[in-house]
Tab-separated table of C-alpha atoms in Angstrom:
chain	number	residue	atom	x	y	z
A	1	MET	CA	24.422	12.677	20.572
A	2	SER	CA	20.657	12.787	20.916
A	3	LEU	CA	18.617	10.722	18.480
A	4	ALA	CA	15.572	12.988	18.813
A	5	ARG	CA	16.334	15.069	15.732
A	6	PRO	CA	17.081	12.145	13.358
A	7	ARG	CA	13.945	10.376	14.567
A	8	ALA	CA	11.872	13.523	14.099
A	9	GLY	CA	13.291	13.885	10.585
A	10	LEU	CA	12.447	10.287	9.716
A	11	ARG	CA	8.952	10.737	11.161
A	12	LEU	CA	8.503	13.865	9.050
A	13	LEU	CA	9.588	12.048	5.876
A	14	HIS	CA	7.245	9.168	6.736
A	15	GLU	CA	4.317	11.570	7.170
A	16	ALA	CA	5.223	13.262	3.888
A	17	TRP	CA	5.350	9.882	2.127
A	18	GLN	CA	1.950	8.916	3.557
A	19	GLY	CA	0.536	12.222	2.341
A	20	PHE	CA	2.132	11.676	-1.066
A	21	LEU	CA	0.353	8.341	-1.415
A	22	GLU	CA	-2.972	9.641	-0.038
A	23	ASP	CA	-2.910	12.542	-2.504
A	24	GLU	CA	-2.238	10.134	-5.401
A	25	GLY	CA	1.191	11.645	-6.000
A	26	PRO	CA	2.375	9.145	-8.663
A	27	LEU	CA	-0.871	9.498	-10.635
A	28	ARG	CA	-0.819	13.291	-10.475
A	29	ALA	CA	2.860	13.347	-11.438
A	30	THR	CA	1.951	11.332	-14.538
A	31	GLY	CA	-0.714	13.869	-15.497
A	32	LEU	CA	1.685	16.760	-14.940
A	33	ALA	CA	4.328	14.971	-17.019
A	34	TYR	CA	2.037	14.759	-20.053
A	35	VAL	CA	0.916	18.368	-19.650
A	36	SER	CA	4.548	19.467	-19.253
A	37	LEU	CA	5.578	17.594	-22.397
A	38	LEU	CA	2.740	19.249	-24.291
A	39	ALA	CA	3.754	22.652	-22.923
A	40	LEU	CA	7.521	22.241	-23.418
A	41	VAL	CA	7.663	24.058	-26.755
A	42	PRO	CA	5.254	26.866	-25.716
A	43	LEU	CA	7.203	27.360	-22.481
A	44	THR	CA	10.460	27.594	-24.417
A	45	ALA	CA	8.928	30.105	-26.835
A	46	VAL	CA	7.562	32.218	-23.958
A	47	ALA	CA	10.888	32.032	-22.108
A	48	LEU	CA	12.896	33.089	-25.164
A	49	GLY	CA	10.415	35.891	-25.785
A	50	ALA	CA	10.770	37.080	-22.187
A	51	LEU	CA	14.562	37.116	-22.485
A	52	ALA	CA	14.421	38.876	-25.849
A	53	ALA	CA	12.361	41.660	-24.266
A	54	PHE	CA	15.451	42.647	-22.256
A	55	PRO	CA	18.412	43.546	-24.498
A	56	VAL	CA	20.862	42.784	-21.704
A	57	PHE	CA	19.623	39.167	-21.628
A	58	GLU	CA	19.191	38.663	-25.376
A	59	ARG	CA	22.741	37.366	-25.797
A	60	LEU	CA	22.228	35.033	-22.831
A	61	ALA	CA	19.208	33.263	-24.345
A	62	GLU	CA	21.257	30.542	-26.036
A	63	ARG	CA	23.360	30.034	-22.914
A	64	VAL	CA	20.261	29.801	-20.710
A	65	ASN	CA	18.713	27.154	-22.947
A	66	ALA	CA	21.934	25.145	-23.046
A	67	PHE	CA	22.280	25.355	-19.264
A	68	VAL	CA	18.711	24.199	-18.615
A	69	PHE	CA	18.775	21.245	-20.997
A	70	ARG	CA	22.288	20.157	-19.995
A	71	HIS	CA	21.765	20.273	-16.248
A	72	PHE	CA	18.130	19.246	-15.862
A	73	LEU	CA	17.692	16.564	-18.553
A	74	PRO	CA	20.031	13.593	-18.030
A	75	GLU	CA	21.819	12.265	-21.119
A	76	THR	CA	19.093	13.325	-23.582
A	77	GLY	CA	19.444	17.072	-22.990
A	78	GLU	CA	21.286	18.011	-26.187
A	79	THR	CA	18.946	16.020	-28.436
A	80	VAL	CA	15.839	17.447	-26.804
A	81	GLN	CA	17.319	20.956	-26.916
A	82	ARG	CA	17.836	20.816	-30.690
A	83	VAL	CA	14.279	19.624	-31.322
A	84	VAL	CA	12.611	22.038	-28.901
A	85	GLU	CA	14.577	25.060	-30.124
A	86	ALA	CA	13.680	24.240	-33.727
A	87	LEU	CA	10.000	23.937	-32.849
A	88	ALA	CA	10.120	27.111	-30.753
A	89	ALA	CA	11.640	28.940	-33.718
A	90	ASN	CA	8.739	27.725	-35.858
A	91	ALA	CA	6.373	29.025	-33.186
A	92	GLY	CA	7.709	32.505	-33.843
A	93	ARG	CA	6.225	32.352	-37.341
A	94	LEU	CA	2.713	31.542	-36.141
A	95	GLY	CA	-0.122	33.991	-36.507
A	96	LEU	CA	-2.146	35.507	-33.704
A	97	ALA	CA	-4.369	32.442	-33.268
A	98	GLY	CA	-1.361	30.137	-33.056
A	99	ALA	CA	0.358	32.399	-30.547
A	100	VAL	CA	-2.775	32.441	-28.393
A	101	MET	CA	-2.864	28.631	-28.470
A	102	LEU	CA	0.783	28.452	-27.400
A	103	VAL	CA	0.201	30.774	-24.451
A	104	ALA	CA	-2.985	28.878	-23.539
A	105	THR	CA	-1.030	25.601	-23.493
A	106	ALA	CA	1.589	27.109	-21.183
A	107	LEU	CA	-1.148	28.425	-18.885
A	108	LEU	CA	-2.808	24.990	-18.937
A	109	MET	CA	0.312	23.549	-17.342
A	110	MET	CA	0.298	26.286	-14.694
A	111	ALA	CA	-3.372	25.508	-13.963
A	112	ALA	CA	-2.548	21.823	-13.479
A	113	ILE	CA	0.289	22.728	-11.090
A	114	ASP	CA	-2.020	25.123	-9.232
A	115	ASP	CA	-4.727	22.502	-8.752
A	116	THR	CA	-2.267	19.813	-7.638
A	117	LEU	CA	-0.438	21.936	-5.060
A	118	ASN	CA	-3.656	23.357	-3.616
A	119	ARG	CA	-4.964	19.808	-3.256
A	120	ILE	CA	-1.845	18.937	-1.239
A	121	TRP	CA	-2.442	21.936	1.048
A	122	ARG	CA	-6.145	20.999	1.332
A	123	VAL	CA	-7.286	24.281	-0.212
A	124	ARG	CA	-10.747	24.049	-1.737
A	125	GLY	CA	-12.386	26.434	-4.144
A	126	ARG	CA	-10.662	28.613	-6.711
A	127	ALA	CA	-9.268	32.097	-6.782
A	128	GLY	CA	-10.544	34.556	-9.360
A	129	LEU	CA	-9.581	33.749	-12.954
A	130	TRP	CA	-7.783	37.032	-13.590
A	131	GLN	CA	-5.906	36.753	-10.316
A	132	ARG	CA	-4.691	33.275	-11.253
A	133	LEU	CA	-3.772	34.281	-14.805
A	134	ALA	CA	-1.780	37.254	-13.528
A	135	ALA	CA	0.158	35.046	-11.109
A	136	TRP	CA	0.871	32.373	-13.724
A	137	TRP	CA	1.953	34.885	-16.344
A	138	THR	CA	4.286	36.500	-13.820
A	139	VAL	CA	5.930	33.132	-13.158
A	140	LEU	CA	6.208	32.322	-16.865
A	141	THR	CA	7.850	35.619	-17.778
A	142	LEU	CA	9.820	36.453	-14.641
A	143	GLY	CA	11.303	32.963	-14.236
A	144	PRO	CA	13.442	33.057	-17.410
A	145	VAL	CA	14.636	36.580	-16.586
A	146	LEU	CA	15.765	35.516	-13.106
A	147	LEU	CA	17.434	32.446	-14.593
A	148	GLY	CA	19.243	34.610	-17.125
A	149	ALA	CA	20.384	36.944	-14.361
A	150	ALA	CA	21.701	34.020	-12.297
A	151	ILE	CA	23.642	32.567	-15.225
A	152	GLY	CA	24.987	35.999	-16.125
A	153	LEU	CA	26.233	36.508	-12.559
A	154	ALA	CA	27.780	33.027	-12.526
A	155	SER	CA	29.578	33.737	-15.808
A	156	TYR	CA	30.813	37.083	-14.475
A	157	ALA	CA	32.091	35.434	-11.287
A	158	ALA	CA	33.856	32.701	-13.260
A	159	ALA	CA	35.532	35.303	-15.471
A	160	ARG	CA	36.797	37.122	-12.358
A	161	LEU	CA	38.391	34.028	-10.817
A	162	PRO	CA	42.201	34.205	-10.507
A	163	ALA	CA	44.091	32.406	-13.230
A	164	THR	CA	45.356	29.835	-10.726
A	165	VAL	CA	41.795	29.001	-9.687
A	166	ALA	CA	39.858	29.286	-12.927
A	167	GLY	CA	39.575	26.079	-14.829
A	168	ALA	CA	37.191	23.438	-16.031
A	169	GLU	CA	36.728	21.769	-12.641
A	170	PRO	CA	35.913	24.893	-10.554
A	171	GLN	CA	33.579	26.176	-13.266
A	172	ARG	CA	31.860	22.805	-13.529
A	173	LEU	CA	31.405	22.711	-9.759
A	174	ALA	CA	30.075	26.279	-9.757
A	175	LEU	CA	27.513	25.420	-12.442
A	176	GLU	CA	26.465	22.258	-10.576
A	177	LEU	CA	25.915	24.295	-7.416
A	178	LEU	CA	24.022	26.910	-9.433
A	179	ALA	CA	21.777	24.195	-10.878
A	180	LEU	CA	21.095	22.851	-7.378
A	181	ALA	CA	20.326	26.343	-6.077
A	182	LEU	CA	17.987	27.037	-9.005
A	183	GLU	CA	16.135	23.768	-8.420
A	184	ALA	CA	15.683	24.636	-4.746
A	185	GLY	CA	14.686	28.221	-5.560
A	186	ALA	CA	12.109	27.179	-8.161
A	187	CYS	CA	10.547	24.634	-5.785
A	188	ALA	CA	10.515	27.134	-2.915
A	189	LEU	CA	8.694	29.679	-5.097
A	190	LEU	CA	6.121	27.058	-6.096
A	191	TYR	CA	5.532	25.968	-2.506
A	192	ALA	CA	5.365	29.524	-1.145
A	193	LEU	CA	3.360	31.307	-3.858
A	194	VAL	CA	1.020	28.816	-5.531
A	195	PRO	CA	-1.007	27.443	-2.570
A	196	ARG	CA	-3.837	29.776	-1.589
A	197	ARG	CA	-2.845	29.407	2.039
A	198	PRO	CA	0.038	31.034	3.928
A	199	VAL	CA	3.127	28.815	3.735
A	200	PRO	CA	5.955	29.870	6.077
A	201	VAL	CA	9.122	30.621	4.128
A	202	ARG	CA	11.145	28.229	6.276
A	203	HIS	CA	8.723	25.396	5.464
A	204	ALA	CA	8.881	26.162	1.738
A	205	LEU	CA	12.691	26.281	1.849
A	206	ALA	CA	12.922	23.020	3.802
A	207	GLY	CA	10.668	21.175	1.358
A	208	ALA	CA	12.540	22.731	-1.564
A	209	ALA	CA	15.894	21.625	-0.136
A	210	VAL	CA	14.640	18.039	0.150
A	211	ALA	CA	13.271	18.178	-3.406
A	212	ALA	CA	16.497	19.673	-4.818
A	213	VAL	CA	18.695	17.000	-3.228
A	214	LEU	CA	16.371	14.209	-4.386
A	215	LEU	CA	16.241	15.715	-7.886
A	216	GLU	CA	20.027	15.760	-8.053
A	217	LEU	CA	20.253	12.146	-6.880
A	218	ALA	CA	17.522	11.126	-9.325
A	219	ARG	CA	19.247	12.978	-12.168
A	220	ARG	CA	22.546	11.222	-11.535
A	221	GLY	CA	20.905	7.823	-11.143
A	222	PHE	CA	18.719	8.244	-14.217
A	223	GLY	CA	21.675	9.506	-16.256
A	224	ALA	CA	23.796	6.518	-15.241
A	225	TYR	CA	20.965	4.137	-16.131
A	226	VAL	CA	20.401	5.693	-19.543
A	227	ALA	CA	24.135	5.656	-20.287
A	228	SER	CA	24.468	1.966	-19.394
A	229	VAL	CA	21.344	0.618	-21.087
A	230	GLU	CA	21.142	0.692	-24.876
A	231	THR	CA	17.676	-0.895	-25.130
A	232	TYR	CA	15.845	2.374	-25.775
A	233	ARG	CA	18.336	3.540	-28.396
A	234	THR	CA	18.214	0.175	-30.162
A	235	LEU	CA	14.413	0.091	-30.112
A	236	TYR	CA	13.610	3.744	-30.851
A	237	GLY	CA	16.711	4.935	-32.674
A	238	SER	CA	16.740	8.716	-32.980
A	239	LEU	CA	13.371	8.903	-31.191
A	240	ALA	CA	14.770	7.385	-27.979
A	241	ALA	CA	14.936	10.824	-26.367
A	242	LEU	CA	11.120	11.136	-26.319
A	243	PRO	CA	10.170	8.219	-23.999
A	244	LEU	CA	13.219	8.918	-21.835
A	245	LEU	CA	12.211	12.563	-21.565
A	246	LEU	CA	8.661	11.622	-20.562
A	247	VAL	CA	9.875	9.218	-17.866
A	248	TRP	CA	12.316	11.804	-16.526
A	249	ILE	CA	9.660	14.522	-16.366
A	250	GLN	CA	7.385	12.165	-14.419
A	251	VAL	CA	10.188	11.307	-11.972
A	252	SER	CA	10.917	15.019	-11.544
A	253	TRP	CA	7.292	15.831	-10.778
A	254	MET	CA	7.102	12.994	-8.261
A	255	VAL	CA	10.085	14.510	-6.440
A	256	VAL	CA	8.616	18.035	-6.605
A	257	LEU	CA	5.272	16.850	-5.213
A	258	PHE	CA	7.033	14.921	-2.449
A	259	GLY	CA	8.883	18.117	-1.524
A	260	ALA	CA	5.505	19.862	-1.334
A	261	GLU	CA	4.268	17.148	1.031
A	262	VAL	CA	7.342	17.757	3.212
A	263	SER	CA	6.527	21.486	3.325
A	264	ARG	CA	2.944	20.782	4.310
A	265	ALA	CA	3.913	18.115	6.866
A	266	LEU	CA	6.103	20.681	8.626
A	267	ALA	CA	2.973	22.749	9.336
A	268	LEU	CA	1.122	19.859	10.958
A	269	PRO	CA	1.121	19.761	14.771
A	270	ARG	CA	3.678	17.292	16.117
A	271	GLY	CA	3.120	15.239	19.221
A	272	ALA	CA	-0.294	16.775	19.889
A	273	PRO	CA	-3.129	14.373	20.758
A	274	PRO	CA	-5.910	13.983	18.154
A	275	GLU	CA	-8.413	15.571	20.529
A	276	GLY	CA	-6.561	18.866	20.034
A	277	ALA	CA	-8.221	19.231	16.622
A	278	PRO	CA	-11.671	20.376	17.909
A	279	ALA	CA	-10.033	23.128	19.962
A	280	ALA	CA	-8.009	24.253	16.938
A	281	ARG	CA	-11.152	24.124	14.770
A	282	LEU	CA	-13.075	26.288	17.253
A	283	ALA	CA	-10.210	28.787	17.529
A	284	ALA	CA	-9.916	28.992	13.727
A	285	ALA	CA	-13.678	29.518	13.312
A	286	VAL	CA	-13.879	32.224	15.998
A	287	HIS	CA	-10.879	34.003	14.492
A	288	ALA	CA	-12.316	33.797	10.955
A	289	LEU	CA	-15.764	35.051	11.989
A	290	GLY	CA	-14.193	38.014	13.764
A	291	ARG	CA	-12.104	38.882	10.720
A	292	LEU	CA	-15.133	38.539	8.417
A	293	ALA	CA	-17.235	40.792	10.654
A	294	ALA	CA	-14.525	43.456	10.550
A	295	ALA	CA	-14.067	43.056	6.784
A	296	GLN	CA	-17.827	43.369	6.232
A	297	ARG	CA	-17.706	46.941	7.498
A	298	THR	CA	-15.292	47.860	4.699
A	299	GLY	CA	-17.010	45.774	2.021
A	300	GLU	CA	-14.122	43.309	1.694
A	301	ALA	CA	-14.276	39.542	1.157
A	302	PRO	CA	-10.987	38.032	2.394
A	303	GLY	CA	-9.882	34.630	1.162
A	304	ALA	CA	-8.685	31.717	3.260
A	305	ALA	CA	-5.073	32.907	3.059
A	306	ALA	CA	-5.969	36.293	4.557
A	307	LEU	CA	-8.179	34.705	7.208
A	308	ALA	CA	-5.349	32.402	8.286
A	309	ARG	CA	-3.065	35.268	9.283
A	310	GLY	CA	-2.448	35.172	13.008
A	311	LEU	CA	-3.403	31.505	13.425
A	312	THR	CA	-1.092	28.802	14.707
A	313	ALA	CA	-0.078	25.959	12.388
A	314	ALA	CA	-2.643	23.626	13.993
A	315	GLU	CA	-5.426	26.211	13.702
A	316	SER	CA	-4.491	27.053	10.110
A	317	ALA	CA	-4.735	23.361	9.215
A	318	GLU	CA	-8.334	23.331	10.527
A	319	LEU	CA	-9.429	26.593	8.878
A	320	GLU	CA	-10.686	25.227	5.546
A	321	GLY	CA	-12.729	22.511	7.228
A	322	ALA	CA	-14.175	25.015	9.699
A	323	LEU	CA	-15.190	27.389	6.892
A	324	GLU	CA	-16.915	24.556	5.034
A	325	ARG	CA	-18.870	23.606	8.155
A	326	LEU	CA	-19.877	27.232	8.706
A	327	GLU	CA	-20.960	27.470	5.071
A	328	ARG	CA	-23.162	24.375	5.357
A	329	ALA	CA	-24.732	25.849	8.493
A	330	GLY	CA	-25.548	29.071	6.642
A	331	LEU	CA	-23.250	31.246	8.755
A	332	VAL	CA	-20.822	32.252	5.972
A	333	ARG	CA	-20.823	32.032	2.206
A	334	ARG	CA	-18.211	31.997	-0.518
A	335	VAL	CA	-18.343	34.753	-3.135
A	336	ALA	CA	-16.939	35.062	-6.649
A	337	GLY	CA	-13.170	35.150	-6.565
A	338	GLY	CA	-12.899	32.682	-3.672
A	339	GLY	CA	-13.427	35.181	-0.839
A	340	TRP	CA	-15.678	34.717	2.178
A	341	VAL	CA	-18.381	36.920	3.737
A	342	LEU	CA	-20.791	36.569	6.639
A	343	ALA	CA	-24.209	35.226	5.679
A	344	ARG	CA	-25.660	36.817	8.830
A	345	GLY	CA	-24.432	39.441	11.227
A	346	LEU	CA	-22.872	38.067	14.407
A	347	GLU	CA	-25.624	39.676	16.473
A	348	HIS	CA	-28.006	37.206	14.772
A	349	VAL	CA	-25.836	34.114	15.333
A	350	SER	CA	-25.769	32.352	18.700
A	351	ALA	CA	-22.797	30.600	20.228
A	352	ALA	CA	-24.911	27.427	20.187
A	353	GLU	CA	-25.246	27.616	16.390
A	354	LEU	CA	-21.490	28.018	16.029
A	355	VAL	CA	-20.662	25.100	18.320
A	356	GLU	CA	-23.244	22.879	16.623
A	357	ALA	CA	-21.976	23.812	13.147
A	358	LEU	CA	-18.459	22.778	14.186
A	359	GLY	CA	-19.692	19.416	15.486
A	360	LEU	CA	-18.724	20.170	19.085
A	361	LEU	CA	-22.044	19.350	20.792
A	362	PRO	CA	-22.560	15.871	22.325
A	363	PRO	CA	-23.789	13.429	19.653
A	364	VAL	CA	-27.365	12.194	19.346
A	365	VAL	CA	-27.347	8.469	20.165
A	366	ALA	CA	-30.227	6.220	19.092
A	367	ALA	CA	-29.748	2.889	20.866
A	368	ARG	CA	-31.355	0.481	23.322
A	369	GLY	CA	-30.437	-0.756	26.776
A	370	THR	CA	-27.533	0.852	28.584
A	371	ALA	CA	-26.412	2.703	25.451
A	372	GLY	CA	-29.930	4.095	25.091
A	373	ARG	CA	-29.957	5.356	28.669
A	374	LEU	CA	-26.554	6.964	28.102
A	375	GLY	CA	-27.949	8.500	24.915
A	376	THR	CA	-30.799	10.016	26.928
A	377	LEU	CA	-28.313	11.625	29.323
A	378	LEU	CA	-26.306	12.956	26.383
A	379	ALA	CA	-29.464	14.416	24.826
A	380	GLU	CA	-30.354	16.160	28.087
A	381	GLY	CA	-26.816	17.505	28.377
A	382	ARG	CA	-26.937	18.619	24.759
A	383	GLU	CA	-30.115	20.637	25.306
A	384	ALA	CA	-28.783	22.142	28.542
A	385	LEU	CA	-25.584	23.165	26.764
A	386	ARG	CA	-27.523	24.654	23.858
A	387	ALA	CA	-29.588	26.709	26.307
A	388	ARG	CA	-26.459	27.920	28.079
A	389	LEU	CA	-24.868	28.865	24.747
A	390	ASP	CA	-27.913	30.813	23.533
A	391	VAL	CA	-25.874	34.017	23.494
A	392	PRO	CA	-25.271	36.247	20.431
A	393	LEU	CA	-21.710	35.901	19.181
A	394	ALA	CA	-21.417	39.680	18.903
A	395	ARG	CA	-21.691	39.892	22.700
A	396	LEU	CA	-18.783	37.444	23.113
A	397	TYR	CA	-16.666	39.639	20.853
A	398	GLY	CA	-17.491	42.557	23.109
A	399	GLY	CA	-19.496	44.093	20.283
A	400	ALA	CA	-16.289	44.637	18.323
A	401	PRO	CA	-14.999	41.559	16.509
A	402	GLU	CA	-11.321	41.270	15.683
A	403	ARG	CA	-10.055	43.770	13.168
A	404	PRO	CA	-7.931	42.633	10.229
A	405	GLU	CA	-4.219	43.283	10.494
A	406	GLY	CA	-3.129	46.596	9.122
A	407	GLU	CA	-6.293	48.503	10.022
C-alpha cells in the first residue's frame, strides 16, 4: 500500500495547524466563546421564534431544544437547557427595545464569526452592511427550521422501523449519527457561505468532516472528564455548569476554526515551488482587470468572490494580494459594499505599470563593489524591460477584455 496519501493527509493537517496558530486560533476561539455565551439566550429565543412561525414545527420545538443540549453539551446539557429556556421565555415578555437588543446580540455573534472566518481565508475589506445582515438573519432563522426538519424525519424513520429492529440502541445510534451529520453540515455551511471568497464544496465538506469527528471526540473526552472530576461541582455547586459550558464552547470553537484551516489548506497549491507565486499573482491580476473592464461597461462593481471565478486555486490565493497592490498603484479602487472598479481605463494603463505594481520588475539595488555593479546591470535591465512593456493593456486584451461569466 502506498504511503503517499497518509503522508499527504498528515502534511495537510500540519499546514492547517500552522495556519491555526498563525491566525491566533486559540485567542479567537476564546473571543467567540464569550460572544457565544452572551448570545446563547438570544439565539435560543430567535430559534424558538423561527420554529413557532411554522405550525408543523411548533410541536418539535421542545424536542429540538432537548436534542441540541443533550448531544452538543457534554454532561451539563440538561442544567443549561433549563436555565436557557427559562431566560428565553422571559425574553418573550420584553418590549420592542429589548427584542431589538436580543436580535442585535445574536447578530453580534454572527459578525464575530464572519470576521474570524474571513481572516482565515485572507479576505480583506467588508461586504455591504445590508448584504451581511441578510445573510446572517437567513442563517439564524433557517438553521432551526432545517434542524427541526431533520429531527422530524429522524423521528418518522424511527417510528417506521420494524418491531424487531426498533429499540433504544438503534434509536440512540441513529440520533448519534444525526448529531454527527448536523455538526458536519453546520460547519460545511459556515465554511462555504461565510467567507467572501469562493470555497469549493468538496473543500468545505472535507474541513467539516474533520471538524465533526474532532468535535465528537472532544465531546466524549470532555464528558468523561466532567463525569470523573467533582472539583467543579464541589467548588461551584449549582453554578458548576457555567464555567464548564464556557470551556466547552471555547473547545468547540477551536475545533471549528481548525476545520476552517483544513478547508483553506486544501486550496493551497501542493508541491509547487515558491517561485510559482509571482506567475499566479500576474495571472490573477490580468484576469481581474479583464473582468473589471467588462463589468465597467454595465456599471457593475464585482467583489473578490466574483472576480475569483475561473481562477485556479493558486491564482485565487493570490487574488486579494494582487488587488491590494493594484489599488496602491492607483489602477483599481474599492467602492462601498466591497466591490472593485477600474480607477483608469485599460487603454490608459501600460503593461509596465501593471508589472511594476505587482512587484515583478527587477529590484533597485543600492550597494557598493560587486553588488553595486550588479545593481547597475539590474537597473539597466529594469529600464529596458519597462520600455519594452510600454504597451497599453487594452491592446494586449485585443481591445476586448474578458467578459464576466454569464454574459
